[in-house]
Short mmCIF file of C-alpha atoms in Angstrom, two decimals:
data_model
loop_
_atom_site.label_atom_id
_atom_site.label_comp_id
_atom_site.label_asym_id
_atom_site.label_seq_id
_atom_site.Cartn_x
_atom_site.Cartn_y
_atom_site.Cartn_z
CA GLU A 1 -56.19 -39.27 36.63
CA ASP A 2 -59.78 -40.83 35.30
CA GLU A 3 -62.64 -38.72 35.04
CA ASP A 4 -64.58 -41.67 36.61
CA GLY A 5 -62.30 -42.75 38.88
CA ILE A 6 -61.57 -45.88 37.03
CA PRO A 7 -57.75 -47.39 37.53
CA ALA A 8 -56.13 -47.20 34.08
CA ARG A 9 -55.04 -51.28 34.75
CA TYR A 10 -58.62 -51.75 34.41
CA ILE A 11 -59.35 -49.99 31.55
CA ARG A 12 -56.33 -51.74 30.05
CA MET A 13 -57.45 -54.94 31.38
CA GLN A 14 -60.62 -54.57 29.64
CA LYS A 15 -58.96 -53.35 26.18
CA GLY A 16 -59.94 -49.53 26.81
CA ASN A 17 -63.96 -50.87 27.24
CA ARG A 18 -64.57 -48.29 30.08
CA GLU A 19 -67.65 -49.78 30.65
CA LYS A 20 -66.73 -53.34 31.29
CA ALA A 21 -63.90 -51.51 33.47
CA LYS A 22 -66.07 -49.74 35.75
CA VAL A 23 -68.06 -53.11 36.14
CA ALA A 24 -65.03 -54.96 36.56
CA LEU A 25 -64.02 -51.86 39.18
CA HIS A 26 -67.37 -52.18 40.85
CA LYS A 27 -67.38 -56.18 41.12
CA THR A 28 -63.66 -55.53 42.90
CA LEU A 29 -64.59 -52.82 45.51
CA GLU A 30 -68.10 -55.01 46.27
CA TRP A 31 -65.50 -57.96 46.40
CA ARG A 32 -63.23 -56.20 49.01
CA LYS A 33 -66.13 -55.06 50.93
CA GLU A 34 -67.65 -58.57 51.15
CA HIS A 35 -64.74 -60.07 52.53
CA ASP A 36 -63.45 -56.83 54.67
CA VAL A 37 -60.06 -57.31 52.74
CA ASP A 38 -59.25 -53.36 53.99
CA THR A 39 -58.93 -54.53 57.59
CA ILE A 40 -56.33 -57.47 57.27
CA LEU A 41 -53.51 -56.30 58.28
CA SER A 42 -54.83 -54.51 61.07
CA ARG A 43 -56.32 -57.64 62.67
CA SER A 44 -54.78 -59.76 64.48
CA ASN A 45 -53.73 -63.68 63.39
CA THR A 46 -54.23 -65.73 65.71
CA TRP A 47 -53.71 -68.38 63.37
CA PHE A 48 -50.07 -67.14 62.32
CA GLU A 49 -47.84 -69.30 64.33
CA LEU A 50 -49.80 -72.67 63.40
CA CYS A 51 -49.67 -71.65 59.59
CA LYS A 52 -46.17 -71.13 59.79
CA GLU A 53 -45.51 -74.48 61.24
CA PHE A 54 -47.91 -76.18 58.98
CA GLN A 55 -45.97 -74.54 55.84
CA PRO A 56 -42.90 -73.42 56.53
CA HIS A 57 -42.16 -70.46 54.54
CA PHE A 58 -40.21 -67.34 54.95
CA PHE A 59 -38.98 -64.02 53.19
CA LEU A 60 -35.21 -64.12 52.37
CA GLY A 61 -34.61 -60.71 51.45
CA HIS A 62 -34.53 -58.69 47.94
CA ASP A 63 -33.22 -59.89 44.74
CA THR A 64 -30.53 -57.53 42.83
CA THR A 65 -33.44 -55.55 41.23
CA ASP A 66 -35.23 -54.68 44.07
CA HIS A 67 -37.97 -57.74 43.79
CA ILE A 68 -39.07 -59.58 47.00
CA ILE A 69 -37.60 -63.19 47.41
CA PHE A 70 -40.37 -65.48 49.48
CA VAL A 71 -39.40 -68.94 50.08
CA GLN A 72 -41.50 -71.92 50.47
CA ARG A 73 -40.93 -75.24 51.77
CA PRO A 74 -43.56 -77.67 50.42
CA GLY A 75 -41.70 -80.40 51.16
CA PHE A 76 -41.92 -79.69 54.60
CA THR A 77 -45.57 -79.61 54.67
CA LYS A 78 -46.79 -80.94 57.91
CA PHE A 79 -49.95 -82.61 56.78
CA GLU A 80 -50.59 -84.10 59.55
CA MET A 81 -52.03 -80.70 60.93
CA LEU A 82 -54.15 -80.26 57.99
CA PRO A 83 -57.66 -81.04 60.43
CA TYR A 84 -56.39 -78.00 62.23
CA VAL A 85 -55.66 -75.64 59.47
CA LYS A 86 -58.85 -74.30 57.99
CA PRO A 87 -58.59 -72.74 54.49
CA ASP A 88 -59.90 -69.39 55.26
CA ASN A 89 -57.07 -69.04 58.14
CA LEU A 90 -54.41 -70.11 55.56
CA LEU A 91 -56.17 -67.37 53.13
CA LEU A 92 -55.60 -64.45 55.65
CA HIS A 93 -51.83 -65.61 56.29
CA TYR A 94 -50.91 -65.11 53.16
CA CYS A 95 -52.68 -61.99 52.33
#
């Protein structure tokens, strides 16, 4: 456990520079707060079915090393639905 609560990945990302790591962590936490990221999974997604219809995708299962297999079918994207699917809704759908 880091004495300042800085996750090890931030320290590694900044090549051991603790001040840069602290700034990067602060920016991440501010971004999460600004975009209300921590409540995404508890909010209802009224666009779920529309997003799935627009861009077909699904979880297939797990591979032999237990990684999740996620399949997208871009060839079946319904571009005629594009005016109804907003970028923010797609972003929330994939989070």
